[in-house]
Coordinates of C-alpha atoms and ligand atoms in Angstrom, one line a residue:
M17 CA 101.6 53.6 9.6
K18 CA 102.7 56.8 11.4
Y19 CA 101.1 57.1 14.6
S20 CA 101.0 61.6 14.4
K21 CA 98.4 60.5 11.5
F22 CA 96.3 57.8 13.1
F23 CA 92.8 57.8 13.5
G24 CA 91.6 57.5 16.9
K25 CA 94.9 58.0 19.3
T26 CA 95.1 57.1 22.8
K27 CA 93.4 59.3 25.2
H28 CA 94.7 60.8 28.5
N29 CA 92.1 59.5 30.8
P30 CA 90.1 56.3 30.4
P31 CA 86.2 57.2 29.9
C32 CA 84.4 58.1 32.6
D33 CA 81.4 55.4 32.5
A34 CA 83.3 52.7 31.7
D35 CA 82.0 49.9 33.4
S36 CA 84.8 47.3 32.6
K37 CA 88.3 46.8 31.5
N38 CA 87.9 46.3 28.1
A39 CA 85.7 49.1 27.8
Q40 CA 88.7 51.2 29.6
L41 CA 91.2 50.2 27.7
L42 CA 90.0 49.9 24.5
T43 CA 88.4 53.4 24.6
Q44 CA 91.4 55.0 26.0
A45 CA 94.0 53.3 23.9
G46 CA 91.6 54.6 20.9
F47 CA 90.3 50.9 19.2
V48 CA 86.5 51.6 19.8
D49 CA 84.6 54.2 20.6
K50 CA 81.5 54.5 21.9
L51 CA 78.4 55.2 19.5
A52 CA 75.7 54.5 22.4
A53 CA 75.0 51.6 24.9
G54 CA 76.3 48.1 23.7
I55 CA 76.9 50.2 20.6
Y56 CA 80.5 50.8 19.4
N57 CA 82.7 52.4 16.5
L58 CA 85.9 50.3 15.6
L59 CA 88.7 52.8 14.8
P60 CA 91.7 51.3 12.8
L61 CA 93.8 49.9 15.8
G62 CA 90.3 48.0 16.9
H63 CA 89.5 47.1 13.5
R64 CA 92.9 45.1 12.8
V65 CA 92.2 43.5 15.5
F66 CA 88.9 42.3 14.5
T67 CA 89.8 41.7 11.0
K68 CA 92.8 39.3 12.3
I69 CA 90.4 37.5 14.9
C70 CA 87.7 36.8 11.8
G71 CA 90.8 36.0 9.3
I72 CA 91.1 32.8 12.3
I73 CA 87.9 32.0 12.3
R74 CA 87.4 31.7 8.5
E75 CA 90.6 29.4 8.2
E76 CA 89.6 27.1 10.6
M77 CA 85.9 27.1 9.5
N78 CA 87.3 27.0 6.2
A79 CA 89.4 24.1 7.3
V80 CA 85.9 21.8 8.4
G81 CA 84.6 22.3 5.3
G82 CA 82.6 25.8 6.1
Q83 CA 82.2 27.7 3.1
E84 CA 81.1 31.0 3.8
I85 CA 78.1 33.4 2.9
L86 CA 76.8 36.5 3.6
M87 CA 73.0 36.9 4.5
P88 CA 71.0 40.2 5.2
A89 CA 70.5 41.6 8.1
L90 CA 66.8 42.5 7.6
H91 CA 65.0 39.6 8.0
P92 CA 61.0 39.6 6.7
I93 CA 58.9 39.2 10.0
D94 CA 57.3 36.5 8.6
L95 CA 60.1 33.9 8.6
W96 CA 60.3 34.8 12.3
E97 CA 56.6 34.5 12.7
T98 CA 57.0 30.6 11.3
T99 CA 59.2 29.6 14.1
G100 CA 57.6 31.4 16.7
R101 CA 60.7 33.0 17.9
S102 CA 58.9 36.2 17.0
R103 CA 57.1 35.7 20.1
T104 CA 59.5 33.8 22.3
M105 CA 62.4 36.2 21.1
D106 CA 60.5 39.4 21.2
D107 CA 61.9 41.2 24.2
I108 CA 65.2 41.5 22.0
L109 CA 64.1 42.4 18.6
Y110 CA 64.6 45.3 16.8
R111 CA 61.9 45.7 14.5
T112 CA 61.2 48.0 11.5
R113 CA 59.0 48.7 9.0
A114 CA 59.7 49.2 5.2
S115 CA 57.7 50.8 2.9
G116 CA 54.0 49.4 1.9
D117 CA 54.0 48.5 5.4
K118 CA 56.0 45.3 5.3
E119 CA 57.2 44.6 8.6
F120 CA 61.0 43.5 9.3
V121 CA 63.4 42.3 12.2
F122 CA 67.2 43.1 12.3
G123 CA 68.7 39.8 12.9
P124 CA 69.6 38.5 16.3
S125 CA 70.3 35.0 14.5
H126 CA 69.9 33.4 11.4
E127 CA 68.3 30.0 11.1
E128 CA 65.4 32.0 10.3
T129 CA 67.3 32.7 7.1
V130 CA 69.9 30.2 6.4
T131 CA 67.0 27.4 6.6
P132 CA 64.9 28.7 3.7
L133 CA 67.7 29.8 1.7
A134 CA 69.4 25.7 2.2
A135 CA 66.1 24.5 1.0
G136 CA 66.8 26.2 -2.5
C137 CA 70.4 24.4 -2.2
I138 CA 69.7 20.8 -1.0
Q139 CA 68.0 18.2 -3.1
S140 CA 69.4 14.6 -2.4
Y141 CA 71.8 13.3 0.4
K142 CA 74.0 13.4 -2.6
D143 CA 74.5 17.5 -1.7
L144 CA 74.7 16.3 2.3
P145 CA 76.7 17.1 4.8
M146 CA 77.4 21.0 3.9
S147 CA 77.8 23.6 5.8
V148 CA 78.0 27.4 5.7
Y149 CA 79.0 30.5 7.6
Q150 CA 79.1 34.1 7.8
I151 CA 81.2 37.3 9.3
Q152 CA 77.9 39.7 10.6
T153 CA 76.5 42.2 12.6
K154 CA 73.7 40.9 15.1
F155 CA 71.1 43.3 16.6
R156 CA 69.9 42.4 19.8
D157 CA 68.2 44.4 21.8
E158 CA 70.2 43.3 25.5
P159 CA 68.2 44.9 28.4
R160 CA 71.3 45.5 29.7
A161 CA 74.1 46.5 27.4
K162 CA 77.2 46.4 29.6
S163 CA 81.2 45.7 29.9
G164 CA 82.2 47.0 26.7
L165 CA 82.2 45.0 24.0
L166 CA 81.4 41.5 25.5
R167 CA 77.5 42.4 25.8
G168 CA 76.2 44.7 23.2
R169 CA 73.1 45.8 21.3
E170 CA 75.3 45.7 17.8
F171 CA 77.6 43.3 17.9
G172 CA 79.8 40.8 15.6
M173 CA 79.2 37.2 15.2
K174 CA 80.5 34.7 13.2
D175 CA 77.7 32.0 12.7
M176 CA 77.9 28.6 10.9
Y177 CA 75.3 26.3 10.0
S178 CA 75.4 22.4 9.1
F179 CA 73.3 20.5 7.1
H180 CA 73.1 16.3 8.1
V181 CA 71.3 13.5 6.6
S182 CA 71.1 11.6 10.0
E183 CA 72.0 12.4 13.8
E184 CA 74.8 10.1 13.5
D185 CA 76.4 12.6 10.8
L186 CA 75.6 15.4 12.6
D187 CA 77.5 14.1 15.8
E188 CA 80.5 13.3 14.1
Y189 CA 80.4 17.0 12.2
Y190 CA 79.8 18.4 15.7
E191 CA 83.2 17.1 17.3
K192 CA 85.1 18.6 14.3
A193 CA 83.7 21.8 14.8
I194 CA 84.5 21.4 18.4
Q195 CA 87.6 20.9 17.6
A196 CA 87.8 23.7 15.2
Y197 CA 86.8 26.1 18.3
F198 CA 89.4 25.1 20.6
N199 CA 91.8 25.7 17.2
V200 CA 90.6 29.5 17.2
F201 CA 90.6 30.5 20.7
E202 CA 93.8 28.9 20.9
R203 CA 95.3 31.0 18.2
C204 CA 93.5 34.0 19.7
G205 CA 95.9 33.3 22.7
L206 CA 92.8 32.4 24.8
K207 CA 92.4 29.0 26.8
A208 CA 88.6 28.1 26.2
Y209 CA 87.0 25.3 28.6
L210 CA 84.1 23.4 27.0
I211 CA 80.8 23.1 28.8
E212 CA 77.6 21.4 28.5
A213 CA 74.9 23.4 28.4
S214 CA 73.0 23.3 31.9
G215 CA 70.2 21.5 30.9
G216 CA 66.8 21.8 33.0
P217 CA 63.2 21.7 31.8
F218 CA 63.3 24.8 29.8
S219 CA 66.6 24.4 28.2
D220 CA 68.1 22.6 25.3
K221 CA 70.3 19.6 26.5
F222 CA 72.4 19.5 23.0
S223 CA 74.3 22.2 23.1
H224 CA 77.7 23.3 24.3
E225 CA 79.6 26.3 25.7
F226 CA 83.0 27.7 25.0
S227 CA 83.7 30.0 27.8
V228 CA 87.2 31.8 28.8
E229 CA 88.2 33.1 32.3
T230 CA 87.9 36.1 33.3
P231 CA 87.5 38.0 36.4
A232 CA 84.6 40.0 34.4
G233 CA 83.0 36.7 33.3
E234 CA 78.9 36.6 33.7
D235 CA 79.3 32.8 34.2
T236 CA 80.2 31.0 37.4
I237 CA 82.4 27.3 36.3
I238 CA 83.8 24.8 37.5
I239 CA 86.7 23.2 36.2
C240 CA 89.3 20.6 36.9
E241 CA 93.0 21.5 35.7
S242 CA 93.5 18.2 35.7
C243 CA 91.8 16.5 33.4
G244 CA 90.1 20.0 31.7
G245 CA 86.6 19.3 32.8
A246 CA 84.4 22.0 32.9
Q247 CA 80.9 22.2 34.1
N248 CA 78.5 25.1 34.7
L249 CA 78.4 26.1 38.6
E250 CA 74.4 25.3 38.6
I251 CA 74.6 21.5 37.5
A252 CA 78.2 20.9 38.4
E253 CA 79.2 17.2 39.7
G254 CA 81.7 16.8 42.2
K255 CA 82.8 14.5 44.9
V256 CA 81.6 15.8 48.3
L257 CA 84.7 14.5 51.0
D258 CA 83.3 13.3 54.3
P259 CA 84.2 15.1 57.1
D260 CA 87.6 14.3 58.6
E261 CA 86.3 13.2 61.8
P262 CA 86.9 10.1 64.3
E263 CA 84.3 6.8 64.5
E264 CA 81.3 8.3 66.6
K265 CA 78.8 6.4 68.2
E266 CA 75.0 7.6 67.8
L267 CA 74.2 8.9 70.8
P268 CA 70.6 9.8 72.3
M269 CA 68.7 11.9 70.7
E270 CA 67.7 15.2 72.8
K271 CA 65.5 18.3 72.3
V272 CA 67.1 21.2 73.6
D273 CA 66.2 24.7 74.2
V274 CA 68.1 27.1 72.5
E275 CA 68.6 31.1 71.4
R276 CA 69.5 31.2 68.2
G277 CA 68.9 32.9 65.0
F278 CA 68.2 30.8 61.5
S279 CA 72.0 30.9 59.8
V280 CA 73.7 27.7 59.4
E281 CA 76.7 29.5 61.5
E282 CA 74.4 30.8 64.3
N283 CA 72.8 27.4 64.8
A284 CA 76.5 25.9 65.2
K285 CA 77.8 28.4 67.2
A286 CA 74.9 28.2 69.7
H287 CA 75.9 24.4 69.7
D288 CA 79.0 24.3 69.4
V289 CA 79.9 22.5 67.0
D290 CA 80.8 22.4 62.7
P291 CA 78.3 23.7 60.4
Y292 CA 78.9 20.3 58.5
K293 CA 77.1 18.7 61.9
I294 CA 73.7 20.6 61.4
L295 CA 71.3 18.9 59.2
K296 CA 69.9 21.6 57.1
T297 CA 66.4 21.8 55.2
V298 CA 65.8 24.2 52.7
V299 CA 61.7 24.3 51.6
Y300 CA 61.1 24.9 48.4
E301 CA 57.5 25.4 46.5
V302 CA 57.4 23.1 43.7
E303 CA 54.9 24.1 40.8
D304 CA 51.6 22.4 41.0
A305 CA 52.9 20.0 43.9
G306 CA 52.8 21.3 47.4
L307 CA 56.2 21.8 49.2
I308 CA 59.5 19.7 49.2
G309 CA 62.1 19.6 52.3
V310 CA 65.9 19.2 50.6
V311 CA 67.5 17.4 53.8
I312 CA 71.5 18.8 53.2
R313 CA 74.5 18.8 54.9
G314 CA 74.8 22.5 57.0
D315 CA 78.4 23.4 55.2
L316 CA 76.8 22.7 52.2
N317 CA 74.2 24.5 49.7
V318 CA 71.3 23.3 47.1
S319 CA 72.1 24.0 43.8
E320 CA 68.2 24.5 42.3
V321 CA 68.6 24.1 39.0
K322 CA 69.7 20.4 39.9
L323 CA 66.6 20.5 41.9
E324 CA 64.6 21.5 38.8
N325 CA 66.0 18.8 36.9
Y326 CA 65.4 16.2 39.4
L327 CA 61.6 17.1 39.4
G328 CA 61.0 18.4 35.9
K329 CA 59.1 21.4 37.7
Q330 CA 59.6 24.6 38.4
I331 CA 60.5 25.9 42.0
R332 CA 60.9 28.6 44.1
P333 CA 62.0 29.1 47.6
A334 CA 58.6 28.7 50.3
S335 CA 57.7 32.1 51.6
P336 CA 57.7 32.6 55.1
E337 CA 53.5 33.0 55.0
L338 CA 53.2 29.5 53.2
L339 CA 55.7 27.7 55.6
K340 CA 53.1 29.3 58.7
K341 CA 50.4 27.9 56.8
A342 CA 51.8 24.5 56.4
G343 CA 52.5 24.1 60.1
L344 CA 56.4 24.8 59.3
V345 CA 58.5 27.0 61.9
Q346 CA 60.7 29.1 60.0
G347 CA 64.7 28.6 60.9
F348 CA 63.8 25.0 63.2
I349 CA 62.2 23.1 60.3
S350 CA 63.8 19.2 59.8
P351 CA 62.1 16.0 58.7
V352 CA 62.5 15.1 62.5
N353 CA 59.4 13.9 64.2
L354 CA 57.1 16.2 62.3
P355 CA 53.4 15.5 62.7
D356 CA 51.3 14.1 59.9
S357 CA 49.2 17.3 59.6
V358 CA 52.3 18.8 58.3
K359 CA 52.1 18.2 54.3
I360 CA 55.3 18.4 53.0
S361 CA 57.7 15.6 51.6
F362 CA 61.5 15.3 51.8
I363 CA 64.4 14.3 49.4
A364 CA 68.1 14.3 50.5
D365 CA 71.3 15.1 49.5
H366 CA 73.9 12.1 49.5
S367 CA 75.9 14.2 51.8
I368 CA 73.9 13.6 54.8
K369 CA 74.6 10.0 55.1
N370 CA 78.2 9.8 56.2
V371 CA 77.7 11.9 59.5
K372 CA 76.7 11.1 62.8
N373 CA 75.0 12.8 66.2
F374 CA 73.7 16.1 63.4
V375 CA 71.9 18.8 65.3
T376 CA 68.4 20.1 63.7
G377 CA 65.3 22.0 64.3
A378 CA 62.4 20.1 66.5
N379 CA 59.8 22.0 64.5
A380 CA 59.1 24.5 67.3
P381 CA 60.6 28.1 68.1
A382 CA 64.0 28.3 69.9
R383 CA 63.9 24.2 69.9
D384 CA 66.3 22.2 68.9
F385 CA 66.9 17.9 68.9
K386 CA 70.5 17.1 69.1
N387 CA 72.6 13.5 68.3
V388 CA 69.9 12.8 65.2
N389 CA 71.0 9.9 63.3
L390 CA 69.7 9.0 59.5
G391 CA 67.5 5.5 59.4
R392 CA 67.0 6.0 63.7
D393 CA 65.6 9.0 64.0
F394 CA 64.0 10.0 60.7
T395 CA 64.2 8.5 57.1
I396 CA 64.1 9.3 54.0
E397 CA 63.1 7.7 50.7
D398 CA 64.8 9.8 47.7
F399 CA 68.4 10.6 47.5
V400 CA 69.6 12.6 45.1
D401 CA 72.6 14.6 44.0
L402 CA 71.5 18.0 44.8
V403 CA 74.5 19.7 46.0
E404 CA 76.1 23.2 44.7
V405 CA 79.9 22.0 43.8
G406 CA 82.7 24.5 44.3
T407 CA 86.4 25.5 44.9
G408 CA 87.2 22.4 47.7
F409 CA 85.0 19.8 46.3
K410 CA 87.4 17.6 44.0
C411 CA 86.5 16.0 40.4
S412 CA 84.2 13.0 40.5
K413 CA 86.4 12.1 37.2
C414 CA 89.7 12.3 38.3
D415 CA 89.8 13.0 42.1
E416 CA 91.7 16.3 41.6
P417 CA 90.8 19.3 43.3
L418 CA 87.7 21.6 41.1
R419 CA 88.3 25.4 41.0
E420 CA 85.7 28.2 40.5
I421 CA 86.1 30.7 38.1
K422 CA 84.3 33.4 36.4
G423 CA 84.1 33.0 32.6
I424 CA 82.7 34.5 29.6
E425 CA 81.4 32.7 27.1
V426 CA 82.9 33.5 24.0
G427 CA 81.1 30.3 21.8
N428 CA 78.2 28.3 21.7
I429 CA 77.1 25.2 19.6
F430 CA 74.1 23.6 19.3
K431 CA 72.3 20.1 17.7
L432 CA 69.4 21.6 16.6
G433 CA 67.9 18.2 15.4
T434 CA 64.8 18.9 12.6
R435 CA 63.3 22.1 14.4
Y436 CA 64.0 24.6 11.9
S437 CA 63.9 22.0 8.6
D438 CA 60.9 21.2 9.6
A439 CA 59.4 24.6 10.3
F440 CA 60.8 25.7 6.5
N441 CA 60.2 22.3 4.7
L442 CA 63.9 21.3 3.9
K443 CA 63.7 18.2 3.0
F444 CA 66.4 16.2 1.1
T445 CA 65.6 12.5 -0.8
D446 CA 67.7 9.9 0.4
N447 CA 69.2 7.0 -1.2
D448 CA 66.0 4.6 -0.3
G449 CA 64.1 7.2 -2.7
K450 CA 62.3 8.6 0.6
S451 CA 61.8 12.4 1.7
K452 CA 63.4 13.4 5.2
S453 CA 64.1 16.2 6.8
V454 CA 67.4 17.8 7.1
V455 CA 69.8 17.5 10.3
M456 CA 71.0 20.8 11.4
G457 CA 73.6 21.9 13.6
C458 CA 74.6 25.8 14.6
Y459 CA 77.7 27.1 15.6
G460 CA 78.4 30.9 17.3
I461 CA 81.1 32.5 17.9
G462 CA 81.0 36.2 19.4
T463 CA 83.5 38.1 17.2
T464 CA 83.3 41.3 18.7
R465 CA 83.2 39.9 22.0
L466 CA 86.4 38.2 21.5
V467 CA 88.2 41.3 21.2
G468 CA 86.8 42.6 24.7
S469 CA 87.6 38.9 26.3
I470 CA 91.3 39.0 24.9
V471 CA 91.6 42.3 26.7
E472 CA 90.0 41.0 29.9
A473 CA 92.1 38.1 29.9
L474 CA 95.4 39.1 29.1
A475 CA 95.5 43.3 29.8
D476 CA 98.0 43.9 32.8
E477 CA 98.1 47.2 35.2
K478 CA 99.6 48.7 32.2
G479 CA 97.2 48.1 29.6
M480 CA 96.6 46.0 26.5
V481 CA 98.7 42.7 26.2
W482 CA 97.9 41.4 22.5
P483 CA 99.0 37.9 21.1
L484 CA 100.9 38.4 17.9
S485 CA 98.5 36.6 16.1
V486 CA 95.8 39.0 16.8
A487 CA 97.8 42.2 17.4
P488 CA 96.9 45.4 15.6
Y489 CA 100.5 45.3 14.3
H490 CA 103.8 43.1 15.1
V491 CA 105.9 46.1 16.6
H492 CA 105.9 49.6 18.1
L493 CA 107.9 51.6 16.7
V494 CA 108.9 54.7 18.5
H495 CA 112.0 57.0 18.5
L496 CA 112.6 59.1 21.7
G497 CA 114.3 62.4 21.9
K498 CA 114.5 65.4 19.2
D499 CA 117.9 64.5 17.7
D500 CA 117.6 64.6 13.9
D501 CA 119.7 61.7 13.1
V502 CA 117.5 59.6 15.7
K503 CA 114.9 60.3 13.6
E504 CA 116.1 59.5 10.7
K505 CA 117.1 56.3 11.5
A506 CA 113.8 55.6 12.9
E507 CA 112.2 56.8 10.0
Q508 CA 114.5 54.8 7.7
L509 CA 113.6 51.7 9.8
Y510 CA 110.3 52.4 9.4
Q511 CA 110.5 52.5 5.5
E512 CA 112.7 49.4 5.6
L513 CA 110.8 47.4 7.6
T514 CA 107.1 48.1 5.8
S515 CA 108.4 47.4 3.0
A516 CA 110.0 44.2 4.3
G517 CA 106.4 42.8 5.2
F518 CA 106.6 43.9 8.8
E519 CA 103.3 45.2 10.4
I520 CA 104.8 48.7 12.2
L521 CA 103.1 51.0 14.4
Y522 CA 105.8 54.0 14.4
D523 CA 105.2 56.9 16.9
D524 CA 106.9 59.3 15.3
R525 CA 105.5 62.1 17.5
D526 CA 107.5 64.6 19.2
E527 CA 106.3 63.4 22.4
S528 CA 107.9 62.9 25.8
A529 CA 109.6 59.2 26.4
G530 CA 107.2 59.1 29.3
V531 CA 104.0 59.3 27.1
K532 CA 105.2 57.1 24.3
L533 CA 106.2 54.8 26.5
N534 CA 102.7 54.5 28.4
D535 CA 101.1 54.7 25.1
A536 CA 103.0 51.2 24.0
D537 CA 102.1 49.7 27.1
L538 CA 98.5 50.6 26.7
I539 CA 97.8 49.9 23.0
G540 CA 99.8 46.6 24.1
I541 CA 101.7 45.8 20.4
P542 CA 104.0 42.1 21.2
L543 CA 107.0 44.3 20.8
R544 CA 108.4 47.4 21.0
L545 CA 111.3 49.1 19.1
V546 CA 113.1 51.7 20.5
V547 CA 115.5 54.2 18.3
S548 CA 117.3 56.8 21.0
R549 CA 120.7 58.3 20.9
K550 CA 121.9 55.5 23.7
T551 CA 121.0 53.0 21.1
L552 CA 122.5 54.5 17.9
E553 CA 125.6 54.7 19.9
N554 CA 125.1 50.8 20.0
D555 CA 124.2 50.6 16.5
G556 CA 120.7 49.2 17.4
V557 CA 117.5 49.2 18.8
E558 CA 116.2 48.6 22.1
W559 CA 113.7 45.5 21.9
K560 CA 111.5 45.1 24.7
K561 CA 108.3 42.1 24.4
R562 CA 105.4 43.7 26.1
T563 CA 105.3 40.2 28.3
E564 CA 108.6 40.8 29.6
E565 CA 110.1 43.3 31.9
D566 CA 113.4 43.2 30.6
S567 CA 114.8 45.0 27.0
G568 CA 117.8 44.4 25.5
I569 CA 120.0 45.9 22.1
V570 CA 119.4 44.4 18.9
K571 CA 121.9 45.3 16.4
F572 CA 120.6 46.8 13.2
S573 CA 122.9 44.4 11.3
N574 CA 120.8 41.7 12.7
L575 CA 117.4 43.1 12.9
K576 CA 115.1 41.5 10.0
K577 CA 116.5 38.0 11.1
E578 CA 115.8 38.9 14.7
L579 CA 112.2 39.9 13.5
E580 CA 111.2 37.1 11.1
S581 CA 112.4 34.7 14.3
F582 CA 110.5 36.4 16.0
I583 CA 106.9 36.5 14.1
A584 CA 107.7 33.3 13.1
G585 CA 107.0 32.3 17.0
Ligands
ATP3 P1 74.6 34.9 25.8 O1 74.5 33.8 27.2 O2 75.7 35.2 26.2 O3 73.4 36.0 26.2 P2 74.1 33.4 24.0 O4 73.6 32.4 24.6 O5 72.3 34.6 23.9 O6 74.9 34.6 24.6 P3 74.3 32.6 21.1 O7 73.0 33.3 20.4 O8 74.4 31.4 21.1 O9 74.6 33.8 22.4 O10 75.5 33.7 20.2 C1 76.7 33.2 19.8 C2 77.6 33.6 20.4 O11 77.7 35.3 20.3 C3 77.6 34.1 22.2 O12 78.7 32.9 22.5 C4 78.6 35.0 22.3 O13 79.9 34.9 22.4 C5 78.0 35.8 21.4 N1 76.9 36.9 22.1 C6 75.6 36.5 22.0 N2 75.5 37.5 22.7 C7 76.4 38.7 22.6 C8 76.1 40.2 22.6 N3 74.6 40.5 23.3 N4 77.1 40.9 22.4 C9 78.5 40.1 21.9 N5 78.3 39.2 22.0 C10 77.7 38.2 21.7
MG4 MG1 74.6 31.2 25.6

């Protein structure tokens, strides 16, 4: 394709409203164009990347037996009423009316259409397992559409649904789908981490997310480079290292006067001790169950999701008023010597077990206890893992250091069980003649989000960097200078290479070398070939990979062979 005729060329400046790297680079380079918040046009370059990503996904879904279909985007509202999601997902549903006053929703997902559809196609155990997928547009009225293609209101998704005779059969397929997902992301040039859903009393425990590391990511993930484990920050488990201190004897407990602020740092400073020596108590109000104090080492934080999971109830930090009403003195709360009149229970994180001579509050203004020891000065009935794990902790599986990263969710898979099949009476006759509910799984990949995620993960300071597998073109051919013989040679190369099946974007404009080379870097095609007076003198082209600084001359006579091996990888 000749760039002079291209629909959607590079812009001089990035858009002023771009809130993310992908929005900025994709718009400036002419891959996308914003229509409204969270709603984008895909221009030829962006569409080519998108199509290639979809091609990879298609191959991998077909390889696990997925059959491609295309379901409608408009869904009669009664399907959504059947599952109750017209209510639970009301805030993100786009609703519309058709003639005759029928209400429809623009599909934010397709369980409500695929399940009744499958009910007409699946009768017997002989039909199962079966899986179908589509690559389609979804509509969600996201409260905050942001970060370019990462969170849109109209966006692309591949959604696959699988149907099984039993949980076991679903489990087996689910593992295959996980591998297929890893293949997709790897082929798109991304390293994805598989993360178990955060669980908690209100979420689905049978789901996994695939996340890609990028500073623009909304999620915080704890990873172990060594064993490849990845966990959601909120529930991550890890080994808490004991502080490196000489064996201490238990010293006599003392009550002391102190002038200090409420924070652990201020507390440690006032007593001239390390923060881990502070016995910290964080008080929460538990839904229908009063106050609970979580006792933890001063240098560590409480994971509220772990606490909610443990209690099976919702919690929130206790307000200063509530603390006061309960007879607790904010900033000086501890489980030590509390009068019985104070109605609070305590649990503790394991981290407090191996420290001697803590400093902690005496539940009176400006009064602390020193040399507080577990067992001798206070007791705790329940020890639970309640610590928020981060960088500096060790992997509980392989003992290697854990690292905290920002990630963006590119895929999400669920074991749905019979929730939707029961709602839509999707049953099959088993080999024992009994009618049973079909067991379902669902598997989503954000196709447009993937375009944005590749930019976020791989771009450098000069622009985008596309892996060959999804690059809009293989080669960015440029001629420099106004000499006719240079232009003629470039034109000839363009014709020859294109006819030979190579995907060439040919910058045939009469622009300066600076403009053309900067544009090439911004657009990020993996290989740049330059024809100039100098290269003609050397009977070849300048060959430069987008990911490398160095360039070299490849003779015209060798060019096709070199290109073939470049594309073969
Ligand atoms: P998120 O947690 O990011 O809101 P989700 O859990 O609601 O996503 P799913 O319903 O599981 O997402 O959708 C499957 C995939 O679709 C997600 O993994 C993500 O890649 C993509 N996706 C979801 N919402 C959006 C959006 N608003 N814009 C672009 N892609 C999206
Ligand atoms: Mg999700």
